[in-house]
Short mmCIF file of C-alpha atoms in Angstrom, two decimals:
data_model
loop_
_atom_site.label_atom_id
_atom_site.label_comp_id
_atom_site.label_asym_id
_atom_site.label_seq_id
_atom_site.Cartn_x
_atom_site.Cartn_y
_atom_site.Cartn_z
CA MET A 272 -9.16 11.03 -30.81
CA ARG A 273 -7.36 11.61 -27.65
CA ASN A 274 -5.86 8.35 -26.21
CA VAL A 275 -6.80 8.60 -22.33
CA VAL A 276 -5.11 5.55 -20.40
CA ILE A 277 -6.03 4.33 -16.80
CA VAL A 278 -3.52 2.44 -14.74
CA GLY A 279 -5.03 0.48 -12.06
CA GLY A 280 -8.36 -1.82 -11.92
CA GLY A 281 -9.28 -1.30 -8.35
CA PRO A 282 -11.93 0.97 -7.25
CA ALA A 283 -10.76 4.33 -8.38
CA GLY A 284 -9.68 3.19 -11.55
CA ILE A 285 -13.23 1.47 -12.36
CA ARG A 286 -14.99 4.52 -11.04
CA ALA A 287 -12.86 6.97 -13.49
CA ALA A 288 -13.41 4.57 -16.48
CA SER A 289 -17.10 4.68 -15.51
CA VAL A 290 -17.08 8.71 -15.55
CA LEU A 291 -15.30 8.76 -18.85
CA VAL A 292 -17.49 6.42 -20.50
CA GLY A 293 -20.29 8.30 -19.46
CA ALA A 294 -18.66 11.43 -21.32
CA GLY A 295 -18.36 9.24 -24.28
CA LEU A 296 -14.71 8.41 -24.33
CA LYS A 297 -13.34 4.73 -24.78
CA PRO A 298 -10.16 4.95 -22.05
CA ILE A 299 -7.56 2.04 -22.08
CA LEU A 300 -7.43 0.40 -18.61
CA VAL A 301 -4.42 -1.46 -17.61
CA ASN A 302 -4.66 -3.76 -14.69
CA GLU A 303 -1.35 -5.56 -13.51
CA THR A 304 -3.77 -8.42 -12.32
CA ARG A 305 -5.90 -10.65 -14.36
CA GLN A 306 -9.00 -9.68 -11.88
CA ALA A 307 -10.38 -6.02 -11.80
CA GLY A 308 -11.36 -5.08 -8.07
CA GLY A 309 -7.98 -3.78 -6.70
CA GLN A 310 -6.56 -5.64 -3.61
CA GLY A 311 -9.29 -4.69 -1.09
CA TYR A 312 -11.86 -6.29 -3.47
CA ARG A 313 -9.75 -8.80 -5.40
CA ALA A 314 -12.04 -11.37 -6.74
CA PRO A 315 -11.08 -15.05 -6.18
CA ALA A 316 -10.88 -17.31 -8.95
CA LYS A 317 -14.25 -19.17 -9.29
CA SER A 318 -13.02 -22.20 -8.71
CA LEU A 319 -12.17 -21.93 -5.14
CA ALA A 320 -15.93 -21.18 -4.32
CA LEU A 321 -14.88 -18.84 -1.41
CA ASP A 322 -17.89 -17.37 0.44
CA ILE A 323 -17.48 -13.78 -0.53
CA LYS A 324 -20.36 -12.70 1.90
CA SER A 325 -18.26 -14.08 4.87
CA LEU A 326 -14.56 -13.14 3.38
CA MET A 327 -15.89 -9.50 2.94
CA GLY A 328 -18.26 -9.11 5.71
CA SER A 329 -19.90 -5.62 5.84
CA GLU A 330 -18.35 -4.88 2.76
CA ALA A 331 -19.48 -7.64 0.83
CA GLY A 332 -22.46 -5.33 -0.88
CA LYS A 333 -19.67 -2.80 -2.11
CA TYR A 334 -17.38 -5.64 -3.30
CA GLN A 335 -20.71 -6.93 -5.39
CA ARG A 336 -21.60 -3.43 -6.77
CA LEU A 337 -18.02 -2.53 -7.98
CA HIS A 338 -17.78 -5.64 -10.04
CA SER A 339 -21.08 -5.45 -11.66
CA LEU A 340 -20.06 -1.82 -12.57
CA PHE A 341 -16.87 -3.08 -13.99
CA ALA A 342 -18.87 -5.73 -16.05
CA SER A 343 -21.07 -3.21 -17.21
CA LEU A 344 -18.09 -1.26 -18.58
CA GLN A 345 -16.23 -4.13 -20.28
CA GLU A 346 -17.71 -3.62 -23.90
CA GLN A 347 -17.11 0.31 -23.57
CA ILE A 348 -13.30 0.12 -22.36
CA ASP A 349 -10.15 -1.17 -23.70
CA TYR A 350 -9.57 -3.45 -20.97
CA ARG A 351 -6.09 -4.87 -20.69
CA PRO A 352 -5.57 -7.24 -18.01
CA GLY A 353 -2.50 -9.07 -16.59
CA THR A 354 -0.22 -6.09 -17.94
CA LEU A 355 2.58 -4.64 -16.09
CA VAL A 356 3.36 -0.95 -16.67
CA TRP A 357 7.19 -0.63 -15.63
CA GLY A 358 8.20 2.63 -16.88
CA VAL A 359 6.83 6.06 -18.24
CA HIS A 360 8.83 8.48 -20.54
CA ASP A 361 7.64 11.03 -22.93
CA LYS A 362 3.92 10.21 -22.65
CA VAL A 363 4.33 6.58 -23.40
CA LEU A 364 3.97 3.51 -21.18
CA HIS A 365 6.21 0.90 -21.30
CA THR A 366 4.51 -2.47 -20.50
CA SER A 367 5.09 -6.21 -20.00
CA CYS A 368 2.26 -8.90 -20.78
CA ASP A 369 2.90 -12.36 -20.53
CA GLY A 370 6.70 -11.63 -21.08
CA VAL A 371 6.03 -9.65 -24.16
CA ALA A 372 7.16 -6.10 -24.05
CA GLY A 373 4.58 -3.25 -25.41
CA THR A 374 4.23 0.28 -25.41
CA ILE A 375 0.85 2.54 -24.75
CA PRO A 376 1.28 6.18 -25.78
CA TYR A 377 -1.23 8.63 -24.35
CA ASP A 378 -2.65 11.99 -24.38
CA ALA A 379 -3.92 11.80 -20.59
CA LEU A 380 -3.02 9.46 -17.67
CA ILE A 381 -4.68 8.51 -14.79
CA LEU A 382 -2.89 6.88 -12.28
CA ALA A 383 -4.85 4.65 -9.67
CA THR A 384 -2.05 2.24 -8.60
CA GLY A 385 -3.06 1.39 -5.20
CA ALA A 386 -1.06 0.91 -2.37
CA THR A 387 1.29 -1.87 -0.77
CA ASP A 388 2.34 -2.85 2.89
CA ARG A 389 4.35 -0.50 4.92
CA THR A 390 6.66 -2.84 7.06
CA MET A 391 9.66 -2.49 9.18
CA PRO A 392 12.50 -4.53 9.65
CA LEU A 393 12.65 -7.10 12.65
CA PRO A 394 15.17 -9.66 13.70
CA GLY A 395 13.90 -12.68 11.73
CA TRP A 396 11.66 -11.26 9.72
CA THR A 397 13.00 -12.81 6.61
CA LEU A 398 12.33 -16.28 7.85
CA PRO A 399 10.37 -18.57 5.60
CA GLY A 400 6.88 -18.19 7.07
CA VAL A 401 6.95 -14.66 7.56
CA PHE A 402 4.28 -12.58 5.35
CA THR A 403 3.44 -9.02 5.05
CA LEU A 404 -0.48 -8.40 6.34
CA GLY A 405 -1.25 -7.52 2.76
CA GLY A 406 0.28 -10.65 1.40
CA ALA A 407 -1.17 -12.85 3.88
CA GLN A 408 -4.88 -11.69 2.73
CA VAL A 409 -3.78 -11.87 -1.10
CA ILE A 410 -2.90 -15.48 -0.37
CA LEU A 411 -6.18 -16.20 1.27
CA LYS A 412 -8.28 -14.27 -1.40
CA ASP A 413 -6.41 -15.23 -4.31
CA GLN A 414 -5.42 -18.91 -3.70
CA GLY A 415 -7.65 -19.80 -0.71
CA CYS A 416 -4.76 -20.83 1.34
CA LEU A 417 -3.61 -20.24 4.93
CA ILE A 418 -0.19 -19.03 5.17
CA GLY A 419 0.27 -21.47 8.35
CA SER A 420 -1.65 -23.75 10.83
CA ARG A 421 -1.18 -21.39 13.86
CA ILE A 422 -0.59 -17.84 13.03
CA VAL A 423 0.62 -14.44 14.93
CA PHE A 424 -0.62 -11.34 13.46
CA LEU A 425 1.88 -8.70 14.44
CA GLY A 426 2.26 -4.82 14.00
CA SER A 427 -0.35 -2.24 13.68
CA SER A 428 -3.13 -0.99 11.54
CA PRO A 429 -6.75 -1.70 10.94
CA LEU A 430 -5.43 -4.34 8.52
CA LEU A 431 -3.89 -6.24 11.36
CA PHE A 432 -7.55 -6.94 12.61
CA LEU A 433 -9.52 -7.28 9.55
CA ALA A 434 -6.62 -9.85 8.07
CA ALA A 435 -6.81 -11.72 11.44
CA LEU A 436 -10.63 -11.85 11.49
CA GLN A 437 -10.79 -13.04 7.54
CA TYR A 438 -8.30 -15.67 8.84
CA HIS A 439 -10.44 -16.88 11.74
CA LYS A 440 -13.35 -17.07 9.54
CA SER A 441 -11.65 -18.98 7.23
CA GLY A 442 -10.86 -21.80 9.89
CA ALA A 443 -7.00 -20.59 10.98
CA SER A 444 -5.72 -20.89 14.44
CA ILE A 445 -4.74 -17.69 15.50
CA ALA A 446 -2.21 -17.43 18.13
CA ALA A 447 -2.80 -14.04 19.04
CA VAL A 448 -2.82 -10.48 17.69
CA VAL A 449 -0.21 -8.39 18.74
CA ASP A 450 -0.67 -4.44 18.45
CA THR A 451 2.39 -2.36 18.86
CA THR A 452 0.47 0.67 19.74
CA PRO A 453 -1.15 1.07 22.94
CA LEU A 454 -5.07 1.84 23.68
CA SER A 455 -4.32 5.34 24.54
CA ALA A 456 -3.08 6.21 21.32
CA LYS A 457 -6.39 5.01 19.65
CA ARG A 458 -8.35 6.97 22.46
CA ALA A 459 -6.12 10.35 21.67
CA ALA A 460 -7.03 10.05 17.88
CA LEU A 461 -10.73 9.70 18.29
CA ARG A 462 -11.54 13.14 17.15
CA ASP A 463 -10.12 12.47 13.83
CA LEU A 464 -11.48 9.03 13.54
CA ALA A 465 -14.79 10.44 14.11
CA ALA A 466 -14.81 11.86 10.54
CA SER A 467 -15.91 8.55 9.48
CA PRO A 468 -18.28 6.92 12.09
CA ARG A 469 -19.13 3.95 10.07
CA THR A 470 -15.64 2.86 9.39
CA LEU A 471 -14.59 3.38 13.11
CA ALA A 472 -17.53 1.36 14.23
CA ARG A 473 -16.38 -1.41 11.45
CA GLY A 474 -12.94 -1.25 13.21
CA VAL A 475 -14.16 -1.55 16.68
CA MET A 476 -16.61 -4.48 15.58
CA TYR A 477 -13.39 -5.97 14.07
CA ARG A 478 -11.82 -6.02 17.31
CA ALA A 479 -14.74 -7.06 19.20
CA ALA A 480 -15.29 -10.22 17.01
CA LEU A 481 -11.92 -11.48 17.82
CA HIS A 482 -12.44 -11.18 21.28
CA MET A 483 -15.79 -12.95 21.10
CA ALA A 484 -13.83 -15.89 19.32
CA GLY A 485 -11.65 -15.72 22.38
CA ILE A 486 -8.40 -14.73 20.42
CA ALA A 487 -5.86 -13.07 22.47
CA VAL A 488 -5.47 -9.33 21.58
CA ILE A 489 -2.34 -7.61 23.10
CA ASP A 490 -2.03 -3.85 22.84
CA GLY A 491 0.98 -1.51 23.46
CA ALA A 492 3.58 -4.63 22.66
CA THR A 493 7.06 -3.85 21.59
CA PRO A 494 8.36 -6.58 19.01
CA ARG A 495 11.78 -8.11 19.79
CA GLY A 496 12.13 -10.69 17.24
CA ILE A 497 10.74 -13.75 15.35
CA ASP A 498 12.55 -16.98 15.88
CA GLY A 499 13.22 -19.89 14.01
CA LYS A 500 16.05 -21.76 12.18
CA THR A 501 14.70 -22.78 8.97
CA HIS A 502 11.02 -21.73 9.52
CA VAL A 503 9.04 -19.28 11.84
CA GLU A 504 8.91 -21.20 15.44
CA GLY A 505 7.84 -18.04 17.55
CA VAL A 506 7.39 -14.45 18.10
CA ARG A 507 9.23 -12.68 21.01
CA ILE A 508 7.60 -9.35 22.43
CA THR A 509 7.54 -6.84 25.43
CA ASP A 510 4.11 -6.51 26.47
CA GLY A 511 2.42 -3.49 27.45
CA ARG A 512 3.20 -4.40 31.12
CA GLY A 513 6.76 -4.96 30.45
CA ARG A 514 6.81 -8.86 30.52
CA GLU A 515 8.86 -10.82 28.28
CA ARG A 516 6.71 -13.12 26.15
CA ARG A 517 7.23 -15.77 23.55
CA ILE A 518 4.22 -16.82 21.39
CA SER A 519 4.74 -20.10 19.70
CA CYS A 520 3.50 -20.13 15.86
CA ASN A 521 4.52 -21.39 12.21
CA ALA A 522 3.56 -18.59 10.72
CA VAL A 523 3.72 -14.51 11.11
CA ALA A 524 1.54 -11.91 9.31
CA TYR A 525 3.52 -8.84 9.71
CA GLY A 526 3.17 -5.07 8.64
CA TYR A 527 1.98 -1.53 9.92
CA GLY A 528 -0.57 -0.68 7.36
CA LEU A 529 -0.14 0.57 3.86
CA LYS A 530 1.70 3.24 1.98
CA PRO A 531 0.74 4.65 -1.58
CA GLU A 532 2.50 3.03 -4.79
CA THR A 533 4.13 6.26 -6.11
CA GLN A 534 6.83 5.07 -8.47
CA LEU A 535 4.68 5.41 -11.66
CA ALA A 536 3.81 8.96 -10.66
CA GLU A 537 7.36 9.98 -10.22
CA LEU A 538 8.09 8.41 -13.55
CA ALA A 539 5.49 10.66 -15.21
CA GLY A 540 6.65 13.78 -13.41
CA ALA A 541 4.80 14.44 -10.09
CA ARG A 542 6.45 16.25 -7.84
CA PHE A 543 6.72 15.27 -4.10
CA GLN A 544 6.58 16.72 -0.72
CA PHE A 545 7.15 15.07 2.68
CA ASP A 546 4.01 14.51 5.17
CA PRO A 547 4.72 14.60 8.78
CA ASP A 548 1.52 12.72 9.86
CA PHE A 549 2.27 9.70 7.58
CA ARG A 550 6.13 10.38 7.55
CA LEU A 551 6.32 9.62 4.01
CA TRP A 552 6.89 11.59 0.81
CA LEU A 553 3.82 12.00 -1.39
CA PRO A 554 3.07 13.33 -4.66
CA GLU A 555 1.65 16.97 -4.78
CA MET A 556 -1.80 17.32 -6.49
CA ASP A 557 -4.42 19.60 -5.96
CA ALA A 558 -7.86 18.51 -4.49
CA ASP A 559 -9.30 16.95 -8.01
CA GLY A 560 -5.96 14.91 -8.31
CA ARG A 561 -3.97 17.05 -11.09
CA ALA A 562 -0.36 16.45 -10.46
CA GLY A 563 1.12 17.50 -13.66
CA ASP A 564 0.63 18.00 -17.60
CA ASN A 565 -2.18 15.70 -18.23
CA LEU A 566 -1.44 13.77 -15.11
CA TYR A 567 -3.97 12.74 -12.77
CA LEU A 568 -3.60 10.60 -9.42
CA ALA A 569 -6.48 8.76 -7.73
CA GLY A 570 -6.98 6.45 -5.01
CA ASP A 571 -4.72 4.86 -2.37
CA GLY A 572 -1.73 5.39 -4.99
CA SER A 573 -1.77 9.06 -4.23
CA ARG A 574 -3.17 9.39 -0.55
CA ILE A 575 -4.22 6.40 1.39
CA GLY A 576 -7.76 6.80 2.19
CA GLY A 577 -9.73 3.42 1.87
CA ALA A 578 -12.29 1.99 -0.84
CA ASP A 579 -14.72 4.59 -0.48
CA ALA A 580 -12.52 7.57 -1.19
CA ALA A 581 -10.60 5.63 -3.78
CA GLU A 582 -13.85 5.80 -5.76
CA ALA A 583 -14.63 9.04 -5.17
CA SER A 584 -11.29 10.27 -6.11
CA GLY A 585 -11.27 8.21 -9.19
CA ALA A 586 -14.44 10.06 -10.28
CA LEU A 587 -12.85 13.44 -9.33
CA ALA A 588 -9.72 12.47 -11.49
CA ALA A 589 -11.88 11.69 -14.27
CA HIS A 590 -14.12 15.10 -14.05
CA ALA A 591 -10.39 17.03 -13.98
CA LEU A 592 -9.39 15.40 -17.13
CA LEU A 593 -12.68 16.10 -18.92
CA ALA A 594 -12.67 19.76 -17.83
CA ASP A 595 -9.14 20.18 -18.67
CA MET A 596 -9.87 18.48 -22.16
CA GLY A 597 -12.60 21.05 -22.52
CA LEU A 598 -15.53 18.10 -22.53
CA PRO A 599 -18.81 18.64 -20.74
CA HIS A 600 -18.66 17.41 -17.33
CA PRO A 601 -21.49 17.83 -14.33
CA ALA A 602 -19.75 19.98 -12.08
CA SER A 603 -22.38 20.15 -9.53
CA GLU A 604 -21.08 16.57 -8.58
CA LEU A 605 -17.54 18.02 -7.61
CA GLU A 606 -18.18 19.34 -4.46
CA PRO A 607 -19.75 16.67 -2.65
CA LEU A 608 -17.14 14.25 -4.20
CA ARG A 609 -14.43 16.64 -2.59
CA ARG A 610 -15.64 16.64 0.88
CA GLU A 611 -16.05 12.89 0.85
CA VAL A 612 -12.50 12.74 -0.02
CA GLU A 613 -11.31 15.09 2.53
CA ARG A 614 -13.37 13.58 4.94
CA LEU A 615 -12.23 10.06 4.49
CA ARG A 616 -8.41 11.28 4.24
CA ARG A 617 -8.95 13.27 7.43
CA PHE A 618 -9.90 9.85 9.11
CA GLN A 619 -6.73 8.12 7.33
CA ARG A 620 -4.77 10.93 9.12
CA GLY A 621 -6.50 9.85 12.63
CA LEU A 622 -5.51 6.36 12.03
CA ALA A 623 -1.75 7.15 11.14
CA LYS A 624 -1.88 8.69 15.14
CA ALA A 625 -3.88 5.76 16.44
CA PHE A 626 -1.58 2.87 14.79
CA ALA A 627 1.76 4.95 14.98
CA TRP A 628 4.60 3.77 12.68
CA PRO A 629 7.30 2.37 15.05
CA VAL A 630 10.10 5.17 14.84
CA ALA A 631 11.64 4.10 18.19
CA GLN A 632 11.69 0.07 16.61
CA ALA A 633 13.92 1.44 13.83
CA ALA A 634 16.27 3.17 15.99
CA ALA A 635 16.53 0.05 18.29
CA LEU A 636 17.24 -2.52 15.70
CA PRO A 637 20.28 -4.58 16.12
CA ASP A 638 23.16 -4.22 13.70
CA GLU A 639 23.04 -7.70 12.30
CA THR A 640 19.09 -7.05 11.36
CA ILE A 641 18.63 -7.31 7.70
CA ALA A 642 17.16 -4.23 6.39
CA CYS A 643 16.86 -4.93 2.51
CA ARG A 644 15.72 -8.29 1.80
CA CYS A 645 16.53 -8.05 -1.85
CA GLU A 646 20.17 -7.47 -1.60
CA ALA A 647 20.63 -8.82 1.95
CA VAL A 648 22.15 -5.10 3.56
CA THR A 649 22.11 -5.37 7.09
CA VAL A 650 21.21 -2.47 9.30
CA GLY A 651 24.95 -2.25 10.69
CA GLU A 652 26.29 -1.99 7.13
CA ILE A 653 23.91 0.98 6.78
CA ARG A 654 24.99 2.68 9.98
CA ALA A 655 28.63 1.92 9.14
CA ALA A 656 28.54 3.80 5.96
CA LEU A 657 26.75 6.99 7.68
CA HIS A 658 29.39 7.02 10.60
CA ALA A 659 32.33 6.59 7.95
CA PRO A 660 34.70 9.79 7.45
CA LEU A 661 32.66 12.00 5.11
CA GLY A 662 29.74 9.38 4.90
CA PRO A 663 26.46 10.16 3.60
CA ARG A 664 23.39 11.96 5.27
CA GLU A 665 20.68 10.82 2.81
CA VAL A 666 19.51 7.72 1.43
CA ASN A 667 20.48 7.74 -2.32
CA ARG A 668 24.00 8.03 -1.32
CA VAL A 669 23.60 5.22 1.24
CA LYS A 670 21.94 3.25 -1.40
CA ALA A 671 24.67 3.86 -3.80
CA ILE A 672 27.40 2.60 -0.93
CA THR A 673 25.53 -0.06 0.46
CA ARG A 674 23.03 -1.17 -2.39
CA CYS A 675 20.23 -0.78 0.04
CA GLY A 676 17.04 -0.13 -2.29
CA MET A 677 18.74 -1.48 -5.26
CA GLY A 678 17.49 -4.76 -5.66
CA ARG A 679 14.06 -6.38 -7.16
CA CYS A 680 11.59 -4.06 -5.02
CA GLN A 681 13.86 -1.05 -5.67
CA GLY A 682 13.33 0.35 -2.16
CA ARG A 683 9.62 0.12 -2.01
CA PHE A 684 9.64 -2.13 1.29
CA CYS A 685 13.01 -1.27 2.67
CA GLY A 686 12.77 2.63 1.57
CA PRO A 687 10.51 3.89 4.52
CA ALA A 688 12.76 2.03 7.22
CA LEU A 689 15.84 3.47 5.39
CA GLN A 690 14.53 7.09 5.93
CA GLU A 691 14.15 6.16 9.61
CA ILE A 692 17.56 4.46 10.26
CA VAL A 693 19.43 7.60 8.27
CA ALA A 694 17.70 10.16 10.39
CA GLU A 695 18.26 8.66 13.67
CA ALA A 696 21.83 7.58 12.88
CA CYS A 697 22.68 11.24 11.81
CA GLY A 698 20.14 12.88 14.25
CA THR A 699 18.29 15.02 11.85
CA PRO A 700 14.88 15.18 10.98
CA ILE A 701 13.52 12.38 8.88
CA ALA A 702 12.57 15.04 5.82
CA ASP A 703 16.09 15.84 5.91
CA ALA A 704 17.10 11.95 5.03
CA GLY A 705 15.14 12.36 1.61
CA ARG A 706 13.71 9.93 -0.41
CA LEU A 707 14.72 7.19 -2.56
CA ARG A 708 14.57 8.32 -6.27
CA MET A 709 12.66 5.97 -8.49
CA GLN A 710 13.77 4.60 -11.90
CA ALA A 711 12.46 2.11 -14.48
CA PRO A 712 11.76 -0.87 -14.33
CA VAL A 713 9.68 -0.24 -11.05
CA LYS A 714 8.92 -4.02 -10.65
CA PRO A 715 11.09 -6.74 -12.05
CA ILE A 716 10.74 -7.57 -15.96
CA PRO A 717 12.28 -9.98 -18.66
CA LEU A 718 15.59 -8.66 -20.06
CA HIS A 719 13.98 -8.31 -23.12
CA ALA A 720 11.41 -6.02 -22.43
CA ALA A 721 13.99 -3.63 -20.88
CA ALA A 722 15.63 -3.71 -24.30
CA GLU A 723 12.53 -2.11 -25.61
CA MET A 724 13.69 1.01 -23.81
CA GLU A 725 16.60 1.47 -26.46
CA PRO A 726 16.49 3.63 -29.35
#
């Protein structure tokens, strides 16, 4: 019996499991959270009695369908909720569940690890009251709480408008939605965005709904800092007309969209290449998700594409696995799935152009700004290391000298900004700045769990 393991209980992982079950396999599905559904379709605790239809809006039907599919699979899979996979070595997953260490050997592995927030340092961004956009959504969905009583949504991405609208519907007072990209950039990206008219229309509706609710939406702004002594008190920006403005608030939801969670893919043996559209290093794979020896990648953990692309790519990865194992699989389903994934990922490339990653902001950061929250490393310390005699010119040496990226997040959040700071300071293309190499544990674990790695 071949041991097939799926890591991730979101749309990609659930759809992959359904294909494997349909082929007569009983995969192990490992999920870091207790509830299946991933971040986008996260299921709130029933005790919260949240109105799912209001919270999910036009996606409520898909939410219900995915959770119904998962419920139908539970008796046919080995589901392991609340289990963190923190390392991969020699075809064995190293896990931690309720503080108890464990291992799961595998013959074939599908990684559907999802995405996380993409952030850029900003003066004041470490103040209490500042949350990532995704973090703000999680608190709302998982705990039924708001991050503050007067909130600014700051940054850029479709998530900026979606999260603001969800908070508005939940009764929050939104001080403003501040988008750092101008409308002209969005218009220029319309050709790629037209690859998914329904998704484009949904984004337009989010923005229109905010306008109709009387919430200020500011385009083309440049963030200057988040003010406060012990807590957030306001946000300073330069708006699209060049005017300095300060918006009072007691909480900020801040971020620039999402990036794939690729740490486990790297530890499992995937190779990486630089993608200039997203300005990120992404794992190499074929159209069906093959990324190595019996290694398959699916969903936002490999390429950001959204929930629909995640489901389709999860099915593709499962079909690829079945084909490689010599098991029957309906080949006629592959081409439509490939076209669907390609179309939705082309749409995401349009989004990357419409909601640009703030490269100029990285270059303009004051030296005293904290770049690495875990180790409290400032932008000035990084620049000083780079400008020292025989100073480094790539991120891993900077990490060794400054400890930037060496803390709890292992560079998951400061890594993209560090690449920009290094490239700007050295005057080199960002691809030449390299990427932070991953190592286990990819997330914090109890010390006794790490001891399981010892021979």
